[in-house]
Coordinates of C-alpha atoms in Angstrom, one line a residue:
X1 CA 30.1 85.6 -49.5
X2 CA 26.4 85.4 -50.3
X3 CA 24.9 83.6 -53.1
X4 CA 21.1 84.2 -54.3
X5 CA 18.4 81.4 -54.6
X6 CA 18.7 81.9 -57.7
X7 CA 22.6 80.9 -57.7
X8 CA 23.8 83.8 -60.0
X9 CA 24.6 86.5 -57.7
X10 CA 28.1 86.5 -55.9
X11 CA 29.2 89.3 -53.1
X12 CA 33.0 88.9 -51.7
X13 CA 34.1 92.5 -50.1
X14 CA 33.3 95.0 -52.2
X15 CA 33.4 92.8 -55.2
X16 CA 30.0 92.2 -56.6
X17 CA 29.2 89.7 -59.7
X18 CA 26.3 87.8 -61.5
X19 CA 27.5 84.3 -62.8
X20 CA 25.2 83.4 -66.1
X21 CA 26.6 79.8 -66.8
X22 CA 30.3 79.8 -66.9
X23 CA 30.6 84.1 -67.5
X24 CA 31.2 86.6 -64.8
X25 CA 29.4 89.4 -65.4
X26 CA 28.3 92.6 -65.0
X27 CA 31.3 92.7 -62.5
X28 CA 31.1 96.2 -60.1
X29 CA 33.5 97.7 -57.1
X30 CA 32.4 99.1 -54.1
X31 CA 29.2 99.9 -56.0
X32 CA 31.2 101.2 -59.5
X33 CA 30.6 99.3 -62.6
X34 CA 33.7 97.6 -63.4
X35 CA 33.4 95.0 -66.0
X36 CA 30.6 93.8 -68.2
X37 CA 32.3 90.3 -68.0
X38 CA 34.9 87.9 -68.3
X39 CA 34.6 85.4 -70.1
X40 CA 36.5 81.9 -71.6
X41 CA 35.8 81.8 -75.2
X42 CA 36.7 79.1 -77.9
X43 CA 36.1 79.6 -81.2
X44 CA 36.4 77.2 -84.3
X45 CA 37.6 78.0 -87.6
X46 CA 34.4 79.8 -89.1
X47 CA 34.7 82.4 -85.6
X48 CA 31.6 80.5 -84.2
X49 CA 31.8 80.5 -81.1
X50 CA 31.5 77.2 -79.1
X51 CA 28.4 76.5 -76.6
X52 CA 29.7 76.0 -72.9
X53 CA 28.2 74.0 -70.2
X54 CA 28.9 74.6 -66.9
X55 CA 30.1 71.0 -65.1
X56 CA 30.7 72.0 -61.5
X57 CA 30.9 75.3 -60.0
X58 CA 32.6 75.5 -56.2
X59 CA 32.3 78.5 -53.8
X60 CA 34.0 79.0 -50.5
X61 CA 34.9 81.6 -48.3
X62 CA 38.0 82.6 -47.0
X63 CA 39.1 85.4 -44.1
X64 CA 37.9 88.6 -44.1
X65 CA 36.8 90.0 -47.9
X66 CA 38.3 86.9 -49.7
X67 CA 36.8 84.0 -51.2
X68 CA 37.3 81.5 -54.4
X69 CA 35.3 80.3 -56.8
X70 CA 35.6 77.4 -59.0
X71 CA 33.9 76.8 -62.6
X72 CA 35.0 73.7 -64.7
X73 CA 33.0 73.8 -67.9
X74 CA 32.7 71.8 -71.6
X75 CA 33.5 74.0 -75.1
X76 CA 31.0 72.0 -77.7
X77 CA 29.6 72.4 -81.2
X78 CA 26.4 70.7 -81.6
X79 CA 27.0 67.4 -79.9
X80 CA 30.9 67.3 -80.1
X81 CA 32.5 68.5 -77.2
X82 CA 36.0 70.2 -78.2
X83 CA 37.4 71.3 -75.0
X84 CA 37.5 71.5 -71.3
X85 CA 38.6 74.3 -69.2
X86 CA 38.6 75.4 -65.7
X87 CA 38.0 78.8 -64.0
X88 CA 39.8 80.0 -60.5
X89 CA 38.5 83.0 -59.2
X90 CA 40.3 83.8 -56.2
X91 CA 39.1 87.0 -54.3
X92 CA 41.3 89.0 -51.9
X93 CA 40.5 92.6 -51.1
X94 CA 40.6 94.9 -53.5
X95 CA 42.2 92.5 -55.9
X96 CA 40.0 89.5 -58.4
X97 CA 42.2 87.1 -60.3
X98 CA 41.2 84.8 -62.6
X99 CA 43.6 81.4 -63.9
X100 CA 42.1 79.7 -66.6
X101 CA 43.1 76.1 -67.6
X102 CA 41.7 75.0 -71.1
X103 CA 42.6 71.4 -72.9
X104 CA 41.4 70.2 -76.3
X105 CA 39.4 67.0 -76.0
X106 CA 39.2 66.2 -79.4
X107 CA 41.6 67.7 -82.7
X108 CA 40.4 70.9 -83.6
X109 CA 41.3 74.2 -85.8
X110 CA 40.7 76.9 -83.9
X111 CA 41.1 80.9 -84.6
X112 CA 41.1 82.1 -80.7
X113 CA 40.5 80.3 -77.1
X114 CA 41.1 82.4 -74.1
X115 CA 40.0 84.5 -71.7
X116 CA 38.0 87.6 -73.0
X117 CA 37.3 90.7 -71.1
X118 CA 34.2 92.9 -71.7
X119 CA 34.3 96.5 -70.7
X120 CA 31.3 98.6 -70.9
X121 CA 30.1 100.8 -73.8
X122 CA 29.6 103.7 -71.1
X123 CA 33.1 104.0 -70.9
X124 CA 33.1 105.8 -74.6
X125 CA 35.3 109.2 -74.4
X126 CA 36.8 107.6 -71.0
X127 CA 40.7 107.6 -71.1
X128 CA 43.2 104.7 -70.2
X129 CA 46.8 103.6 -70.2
X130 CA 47.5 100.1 -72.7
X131 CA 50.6 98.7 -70.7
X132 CA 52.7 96.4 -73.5
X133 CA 54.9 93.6 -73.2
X134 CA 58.0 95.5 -74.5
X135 CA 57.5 97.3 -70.8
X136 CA 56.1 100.8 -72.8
X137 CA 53.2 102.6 -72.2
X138 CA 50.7 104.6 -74.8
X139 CA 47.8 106.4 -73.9
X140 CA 44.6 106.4 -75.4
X141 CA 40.8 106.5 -74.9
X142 CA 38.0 104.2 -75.1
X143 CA 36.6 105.7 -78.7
X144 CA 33.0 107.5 -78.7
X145 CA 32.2 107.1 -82.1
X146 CA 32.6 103.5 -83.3
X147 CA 35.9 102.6 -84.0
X148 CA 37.0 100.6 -87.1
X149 CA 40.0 99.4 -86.1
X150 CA 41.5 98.2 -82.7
X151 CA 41.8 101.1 -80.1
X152 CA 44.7 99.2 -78.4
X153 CA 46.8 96.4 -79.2
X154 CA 50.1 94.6 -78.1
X155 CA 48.6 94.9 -74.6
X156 CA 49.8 93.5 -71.5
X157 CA 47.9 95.5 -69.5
X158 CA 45.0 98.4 -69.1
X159 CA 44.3 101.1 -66.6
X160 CA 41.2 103.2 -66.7
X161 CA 39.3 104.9 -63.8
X162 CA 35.3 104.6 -63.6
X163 CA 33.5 106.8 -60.9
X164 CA 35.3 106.3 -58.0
X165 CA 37.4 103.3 -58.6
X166 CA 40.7 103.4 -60.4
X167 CA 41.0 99.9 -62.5
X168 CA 44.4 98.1 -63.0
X169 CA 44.3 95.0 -65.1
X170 CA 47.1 92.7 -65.6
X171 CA 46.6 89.9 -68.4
X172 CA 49.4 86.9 -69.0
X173 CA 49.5 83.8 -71.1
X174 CA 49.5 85.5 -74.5
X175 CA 49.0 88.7 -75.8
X176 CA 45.9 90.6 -76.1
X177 CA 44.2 93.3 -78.0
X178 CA 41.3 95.5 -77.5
X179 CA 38.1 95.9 -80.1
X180 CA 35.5 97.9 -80.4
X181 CA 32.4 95.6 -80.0
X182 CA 29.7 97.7 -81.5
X183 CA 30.4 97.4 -84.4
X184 CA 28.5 94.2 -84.1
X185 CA 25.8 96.0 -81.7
X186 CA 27.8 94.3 -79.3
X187 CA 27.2 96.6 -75.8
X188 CA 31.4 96.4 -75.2
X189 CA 34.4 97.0 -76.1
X190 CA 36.3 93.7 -75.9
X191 CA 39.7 93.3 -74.5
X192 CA 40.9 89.5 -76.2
X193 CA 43.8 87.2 -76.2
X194 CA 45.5 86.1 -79.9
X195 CA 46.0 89.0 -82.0
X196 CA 44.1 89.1 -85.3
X197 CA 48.0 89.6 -86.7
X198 CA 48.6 86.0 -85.7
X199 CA 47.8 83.7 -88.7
X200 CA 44.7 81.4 -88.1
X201 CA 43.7 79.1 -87.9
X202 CA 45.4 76.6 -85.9
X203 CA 45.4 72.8 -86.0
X204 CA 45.2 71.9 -82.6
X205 CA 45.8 68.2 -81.6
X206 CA 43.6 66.7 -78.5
X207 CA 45.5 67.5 -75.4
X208 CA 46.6 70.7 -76.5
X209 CA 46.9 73.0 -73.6
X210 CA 45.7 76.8 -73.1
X211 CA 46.8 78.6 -69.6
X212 CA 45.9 82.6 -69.6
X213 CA 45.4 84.7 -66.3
X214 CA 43.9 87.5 -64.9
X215 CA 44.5 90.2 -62.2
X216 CA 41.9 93.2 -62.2
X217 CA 42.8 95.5 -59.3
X218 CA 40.6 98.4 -57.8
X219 CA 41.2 101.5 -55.9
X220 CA 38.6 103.6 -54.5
X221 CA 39.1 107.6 -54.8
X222 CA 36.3 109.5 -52.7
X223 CA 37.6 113.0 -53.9
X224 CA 34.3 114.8 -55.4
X225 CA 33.8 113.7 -59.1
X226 CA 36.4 110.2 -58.2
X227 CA 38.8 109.7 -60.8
X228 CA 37.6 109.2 -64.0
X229 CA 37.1 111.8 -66.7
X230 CA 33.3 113.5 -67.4
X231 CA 31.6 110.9 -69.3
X232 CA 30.6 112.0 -72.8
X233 CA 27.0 113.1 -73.3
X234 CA 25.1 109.8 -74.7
X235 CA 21.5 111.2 -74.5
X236 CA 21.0 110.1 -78.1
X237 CA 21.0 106.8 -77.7
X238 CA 17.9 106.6 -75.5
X239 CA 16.1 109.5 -76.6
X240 CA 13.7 110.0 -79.4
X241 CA 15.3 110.4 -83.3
X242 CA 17.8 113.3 -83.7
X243 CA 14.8 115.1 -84.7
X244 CA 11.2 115.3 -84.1
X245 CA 10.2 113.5 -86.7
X246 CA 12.1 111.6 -89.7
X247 CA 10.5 112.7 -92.9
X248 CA 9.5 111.0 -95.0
X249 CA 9.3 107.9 -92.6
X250 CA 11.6 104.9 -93.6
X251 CA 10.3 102.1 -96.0
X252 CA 9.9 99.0 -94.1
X253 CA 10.7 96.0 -96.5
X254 CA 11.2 92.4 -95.9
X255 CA 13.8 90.1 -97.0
X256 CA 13.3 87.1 -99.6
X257 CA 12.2 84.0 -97.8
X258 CA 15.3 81.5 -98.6
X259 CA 12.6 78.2 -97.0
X260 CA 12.0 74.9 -98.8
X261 CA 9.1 75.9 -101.1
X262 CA 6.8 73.6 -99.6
X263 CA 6.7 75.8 -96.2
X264 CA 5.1 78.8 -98.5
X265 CA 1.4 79.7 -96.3
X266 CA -1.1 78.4 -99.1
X267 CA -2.8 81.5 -97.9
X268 CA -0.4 83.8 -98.5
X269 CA -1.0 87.2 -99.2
X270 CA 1.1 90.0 -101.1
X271 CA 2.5 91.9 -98.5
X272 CA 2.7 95.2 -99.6
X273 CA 6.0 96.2 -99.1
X274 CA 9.4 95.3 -101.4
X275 CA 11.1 92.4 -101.0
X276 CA 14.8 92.5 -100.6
X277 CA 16.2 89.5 -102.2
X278 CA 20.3 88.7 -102.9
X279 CA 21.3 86.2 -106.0
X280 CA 24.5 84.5 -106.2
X281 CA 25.2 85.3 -109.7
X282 CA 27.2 81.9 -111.0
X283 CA 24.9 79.4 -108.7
X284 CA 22.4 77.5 -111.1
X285 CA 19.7 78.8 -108.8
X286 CA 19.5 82.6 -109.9
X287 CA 16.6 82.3 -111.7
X288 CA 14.7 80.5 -108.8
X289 CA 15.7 82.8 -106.3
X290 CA 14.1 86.0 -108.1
X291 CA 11.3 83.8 -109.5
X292 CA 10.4 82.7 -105.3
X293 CA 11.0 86.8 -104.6
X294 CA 8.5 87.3 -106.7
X295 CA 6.3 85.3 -105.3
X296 CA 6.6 86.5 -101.6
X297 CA 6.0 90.5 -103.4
X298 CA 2.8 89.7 -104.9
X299 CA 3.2 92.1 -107.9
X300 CA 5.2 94.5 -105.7
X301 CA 9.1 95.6 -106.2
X302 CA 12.1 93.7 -105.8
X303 CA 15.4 95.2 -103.9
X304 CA 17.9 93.1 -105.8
X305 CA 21.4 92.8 -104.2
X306 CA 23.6 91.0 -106.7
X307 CA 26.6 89.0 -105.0
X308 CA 29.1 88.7 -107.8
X309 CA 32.8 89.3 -108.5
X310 CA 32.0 90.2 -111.8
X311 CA 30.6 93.9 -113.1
X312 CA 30.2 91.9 -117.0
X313 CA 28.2 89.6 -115.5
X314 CA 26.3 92.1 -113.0
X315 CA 25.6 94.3 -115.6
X316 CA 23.9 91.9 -118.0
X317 CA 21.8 90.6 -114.6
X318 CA 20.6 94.4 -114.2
X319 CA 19.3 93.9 -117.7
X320 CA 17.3 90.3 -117.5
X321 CA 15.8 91.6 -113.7
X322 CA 14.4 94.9 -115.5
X323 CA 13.0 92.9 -117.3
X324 CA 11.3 90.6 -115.6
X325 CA 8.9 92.5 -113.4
X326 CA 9.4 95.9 -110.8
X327 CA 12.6 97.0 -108.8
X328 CA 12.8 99.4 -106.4
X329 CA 16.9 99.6 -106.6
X330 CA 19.8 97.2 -107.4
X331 CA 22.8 96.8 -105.2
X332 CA 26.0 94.2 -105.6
X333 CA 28.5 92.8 -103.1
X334 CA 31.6 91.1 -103.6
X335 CA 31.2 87.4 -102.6
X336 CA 34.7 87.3 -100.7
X337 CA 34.8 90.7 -98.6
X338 CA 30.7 91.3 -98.9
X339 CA 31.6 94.9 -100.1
X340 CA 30.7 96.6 -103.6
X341 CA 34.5 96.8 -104.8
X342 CA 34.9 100.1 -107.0
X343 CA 34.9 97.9 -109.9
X344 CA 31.1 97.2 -109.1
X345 CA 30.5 100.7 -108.1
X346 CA 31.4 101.6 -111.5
X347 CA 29.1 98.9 -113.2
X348 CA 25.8 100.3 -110.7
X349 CA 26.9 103.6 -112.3
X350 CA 26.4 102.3 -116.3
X351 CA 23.3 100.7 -114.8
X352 CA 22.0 103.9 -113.6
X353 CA 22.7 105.6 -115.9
X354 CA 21.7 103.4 -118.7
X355 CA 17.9 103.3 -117.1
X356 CA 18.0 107.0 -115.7
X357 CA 15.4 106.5 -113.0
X358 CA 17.2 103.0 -111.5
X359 CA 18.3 103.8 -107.7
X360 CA 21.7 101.6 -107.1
X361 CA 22.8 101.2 -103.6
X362 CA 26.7 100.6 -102.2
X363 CA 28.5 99.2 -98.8
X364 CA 28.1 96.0 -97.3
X365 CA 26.0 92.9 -97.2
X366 CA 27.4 91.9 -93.9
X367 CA 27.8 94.0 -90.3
X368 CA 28.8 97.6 -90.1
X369 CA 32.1 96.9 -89.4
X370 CA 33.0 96.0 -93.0
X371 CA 31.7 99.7 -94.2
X372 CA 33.1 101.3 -90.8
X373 CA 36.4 99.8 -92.3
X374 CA 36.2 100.2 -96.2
X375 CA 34.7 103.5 -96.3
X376 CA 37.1 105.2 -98.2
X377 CA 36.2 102.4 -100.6
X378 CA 33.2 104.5 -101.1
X379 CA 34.5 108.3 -101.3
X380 CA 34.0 108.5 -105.2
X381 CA 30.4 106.8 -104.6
X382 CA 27.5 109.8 -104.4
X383 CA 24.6 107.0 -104.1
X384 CA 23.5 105.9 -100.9
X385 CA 25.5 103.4 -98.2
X386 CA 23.8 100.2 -97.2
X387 CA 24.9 97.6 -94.0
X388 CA 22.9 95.0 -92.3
X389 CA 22.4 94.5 -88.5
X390 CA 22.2 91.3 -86.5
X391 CA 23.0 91.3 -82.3
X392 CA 24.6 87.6 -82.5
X393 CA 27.7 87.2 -84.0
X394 CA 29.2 86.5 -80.7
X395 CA 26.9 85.6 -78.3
X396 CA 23.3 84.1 -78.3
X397 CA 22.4 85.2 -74.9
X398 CA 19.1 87.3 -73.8
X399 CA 21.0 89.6 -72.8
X400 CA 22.7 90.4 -75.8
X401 CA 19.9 90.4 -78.0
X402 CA 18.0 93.2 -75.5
X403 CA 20.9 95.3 -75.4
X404 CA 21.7 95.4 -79.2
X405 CA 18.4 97.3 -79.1
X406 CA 20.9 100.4 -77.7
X407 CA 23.7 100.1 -79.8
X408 CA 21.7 100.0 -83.0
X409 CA 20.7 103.6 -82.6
X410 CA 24.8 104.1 -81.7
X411 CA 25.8 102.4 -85.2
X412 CA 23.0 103.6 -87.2
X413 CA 24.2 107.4 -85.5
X414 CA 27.9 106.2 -86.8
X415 CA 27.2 105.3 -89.7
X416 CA 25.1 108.4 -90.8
X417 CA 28.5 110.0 -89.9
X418 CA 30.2 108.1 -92.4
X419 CA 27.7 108.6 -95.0
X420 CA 28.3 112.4 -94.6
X421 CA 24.3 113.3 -96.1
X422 CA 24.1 110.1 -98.2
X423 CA 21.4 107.8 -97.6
X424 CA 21.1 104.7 -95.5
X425 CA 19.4 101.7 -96.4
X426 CA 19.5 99.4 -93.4
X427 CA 19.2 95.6 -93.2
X428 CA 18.3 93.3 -93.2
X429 CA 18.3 92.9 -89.8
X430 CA 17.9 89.4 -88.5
X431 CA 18.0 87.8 -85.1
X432 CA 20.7 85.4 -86.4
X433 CA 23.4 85.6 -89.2
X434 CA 21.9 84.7 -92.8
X435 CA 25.8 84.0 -93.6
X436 CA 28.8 83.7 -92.2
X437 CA 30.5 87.0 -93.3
X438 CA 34.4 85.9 -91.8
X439 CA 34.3 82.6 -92.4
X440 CA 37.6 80.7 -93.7
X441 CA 35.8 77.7 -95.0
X442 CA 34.7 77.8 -99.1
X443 CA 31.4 78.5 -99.3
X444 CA 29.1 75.6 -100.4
X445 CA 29.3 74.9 -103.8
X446 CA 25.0 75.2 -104.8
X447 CA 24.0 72.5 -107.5
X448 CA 20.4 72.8 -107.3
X449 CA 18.4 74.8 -110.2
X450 CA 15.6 75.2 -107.9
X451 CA 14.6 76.2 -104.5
X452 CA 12.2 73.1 -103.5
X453 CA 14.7 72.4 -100.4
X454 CA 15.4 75.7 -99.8
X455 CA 18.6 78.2 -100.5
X456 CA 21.4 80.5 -98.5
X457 CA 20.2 80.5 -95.0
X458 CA 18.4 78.0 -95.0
X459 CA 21.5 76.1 -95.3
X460 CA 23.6 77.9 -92.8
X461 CA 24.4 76.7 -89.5
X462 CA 22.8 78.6 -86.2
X463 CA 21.0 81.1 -88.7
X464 CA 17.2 80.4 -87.6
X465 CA 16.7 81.3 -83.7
X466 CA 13.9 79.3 -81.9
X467 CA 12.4 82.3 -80.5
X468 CA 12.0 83.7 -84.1
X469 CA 7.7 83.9 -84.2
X470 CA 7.8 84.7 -80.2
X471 CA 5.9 88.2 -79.1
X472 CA 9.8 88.9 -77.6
X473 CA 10.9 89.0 -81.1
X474 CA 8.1 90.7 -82.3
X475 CA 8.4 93.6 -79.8
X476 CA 12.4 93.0 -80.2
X477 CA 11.9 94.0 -84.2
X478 CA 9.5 96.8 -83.5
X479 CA 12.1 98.6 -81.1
X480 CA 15.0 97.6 -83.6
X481 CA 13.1 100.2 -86.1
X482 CA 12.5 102.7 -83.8
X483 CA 16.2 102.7 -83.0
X484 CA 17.3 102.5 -86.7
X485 CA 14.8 105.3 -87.4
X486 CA 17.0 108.7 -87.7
X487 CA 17.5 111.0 -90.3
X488 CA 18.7 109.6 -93.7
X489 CA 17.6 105.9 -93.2
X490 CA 15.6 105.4 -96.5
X491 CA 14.9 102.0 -95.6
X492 CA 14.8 99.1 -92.9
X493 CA 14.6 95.2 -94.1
X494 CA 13.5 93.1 -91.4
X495 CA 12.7 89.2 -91.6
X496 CA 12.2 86.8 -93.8
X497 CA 8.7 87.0 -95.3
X498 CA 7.7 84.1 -94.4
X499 CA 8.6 80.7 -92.9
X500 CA 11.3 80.0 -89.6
X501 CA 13.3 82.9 -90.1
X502 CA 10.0 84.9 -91.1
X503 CA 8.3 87.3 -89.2
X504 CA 5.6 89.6 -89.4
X505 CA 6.2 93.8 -90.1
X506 CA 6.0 95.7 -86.9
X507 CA 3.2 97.6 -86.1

């Protein structure tokens, strides 16, 4: 067993991992990607997902290619610790096991805490074997094109083949499930205990105790080609646009800054580009809101996404924003599901047609994965499909942020799929989630007329990221356009125009 100065590299046998805090990751075999990591995960009733710190890890060797680790670790929101858990890695051969040991430290309602396995988005087109509890078998494949709903589920078990290594891995303590990651520009597929099926969430009381394991098995095959299955062709994802050049060029827009008022840069100039901005029709602050958007255009257009329930009260909104000063297009999103129900559809249409020139936009407000699973919502709507983009829904690691970059261009590519030659309008894409789109808690109720303290993000937890006015974010939104930039994107909102969760364009 060697361990790095740096303390995050781990070699027993064959068996190679990186340990970033309490994760194994970017697990490989004999020099074959295996894993992209496992993981112990709590997450609360909202699915935000609890910060860990890493305790005490322990590392010994053993005889011959075996060896142990031990990781105990604290689950904690803020400054509230919810839960301890320990870790056992035990190495032997060709074979890594994992026991986890979590207990609740404090009463909780959770919606999932368990062990989480992360398999790599190059394993798109590969097939495997989901083993179930009943003792049956089905056989599938790990989907190329993003999947909406869960590739395998009831699982007691996977086997899949990567290169050279065959991969058997055994999973106990609960049953688990397997999702398609990317849909949240997640670089995995994730393999998770606690079906969605099972009601949450769950009042847990402090002591409350979680036991799942882990066996991952691997067996080499040095037959020319190993034994997995060609790998699909993923050029695309790297390359340059599907084309030479995307004509015309997206419009690059930037979203309504949702800051306390006294924040606005006294210097301020208009910026040049629209402003996309999304009133909660119903809140006392509508007026506000597009007043402030306003502002942050400078005498340019709005891009007005209505979040209603309501196509009467949408359509008389259409009206008073019309006329009140320039827009660019109106969309609407159901405040519950963060769709545009066919109910609203219909009301864009009267709008539209009403106006004659007004472009209306349909989909999502939240991640692709509401339009990747409601698009037959949208197969009476001829107008074009919007969805927004942000890499950390699950995890606020470096790591996940750079490799979002890749799977951007991957759900962008999907989604033009689903559009089927209507256009996209992408965004906003922000560092951090400007809502929580799958919360179970009511939204707050608003009560201020104004926007002196602020509105929507400003008021939701984990939405501004420190690193927002860094040159790694800067460069980190410039590649996000060049990624998002294929054939049929009409447009790509970015940041906030001004203030913590602002950001300058690009370029």
């Amino acid at each position: 067993m060697t361990l790095t100065s740096m303390g995050t590299t781990v070699s027993i046998g064959a068996w190679r991992f990186t340990l970033r805090g309490a994760e194994l990751a970017d697990l490989a075999y004999d020099g074959e990607p295996a894993l992209r990591a496992i993981r112990f995960v709590t997450r609360d009733h909202d699915w935000r997902t609890a910060d860990d710190t890493v305790l005490t890890q322990t590392l010994s060797s053993g005889p011959g290619s075996s060896g142990r680790l031990r990781i105990e670790a604290s689950a904690h929101y803020d400054d509230t610790e919810v839960l301890r858990y320990t870790l056992e890695v035990t190495v032997d051969g060709p074979t890594l096991h994992v026991d986890a040991v979590g207990t609740t430290t404090t009463p909780f309602r959770r919606n999932r805490i368990g062990l989480v396995v992360l398999h790599p988005p190059t394993l798109a087109g590969v097939p495997f074997t989901a083993r179930h509890p009943s003792g049956t078998a089905t056989a599938a494949a790990f989907p190329t094109w993003i999947a909406p709903h869960q590739p395998a589920a009831d699982l007691s078990g996977l086997d899949w083949s990567t290169g050279r290594v065959a991969l058997t891995l055994d999973l106990a303590g609960d049953v688990f499930e397997t999702e398609d990651q990317r849909n949240w520009t997640d670089a995995s597929f994730k393999t998770y205990s606690t079906p969605l099926s099972e009601p949450f969430p769950v009042a847990l009381d402090a002591g409350s105790v979680v036991h799942q394991s882990l066996t991952l098995r691997a067996t080499t095959d040095d037959r020319p080609g190993g034994t997995a299955s060609p790998a699909p062709d993923l050029a695309f994802l790297d390359g340059p646009a599907p084309t030479a050049v995307v004509t015309p060029p997206p419009t690059l827009q930037l979203l309504a800054a949702s800051a306390p008022a006294a924040g606005r840069p006294a210097d301020a100039r208009p910026l040049g580009v629209p402003v996309l901005v999304e009133p909660v029709l119903g809140d006392p602050n509508v007026g506000a809101v597009l007043a402030s958007a306003r502002r942050d255009a400078g005498g340019g257009p709005l891009d007005v996404r209505f979040v209603t329930d309501d196509p009467d009260r949408l359509r008389a909104a259409i009206d008073d924003v019309l006329d009140s000063g320039a827009v660019v297009r109106i969309g609407a999103f159901d405040p519950t599901s963060h769709v545009t129900t066919p109910a609203l559809q219909q009301a864009l249409r009267d709008a539209a047609a009403a106006v004659g020139d007004l472009e209306v936009v349909a989909g999502t407000r939240a991640h692709f994965t509401e339009l990747n699973r409601t698009v037959d919502l949208f197969r009476d709507w001829d107008g074009p499909l919007t969805f927004s983009v942000t890499p950390q829904m699950h995890d606020r690691s470096p790591e996940q942020v750079t490799e979002s970059i890749r799977m951007q261009r991957w759900v962008v590519m999907s989604a033009s799929r689903l559009a089927a030659g209507r256009a996209l309008h992408v965004g906003p894409v922000t560092l951090r989630p400007r809502f929580n789109a799958v919360a179970t808690s009511a939204r707050p109720v608003v009560t201020d007329a104004t926007v002196e303290a602020g509105y929507g993000p400003q008021f939701v937890a984990d939405a501004t990221d420190p690193a927002q006015h860094s040159a790694a974010a800067q460069a980190w939104f410039a590649a996000s356009v060049e990624a998002l930039t294929v054939p049929g994107v009409a447009s790509i909102t970015l940041a906030e125009a001004w203030g913590p969760r602002g950001g300058p364009l690009p370029g």
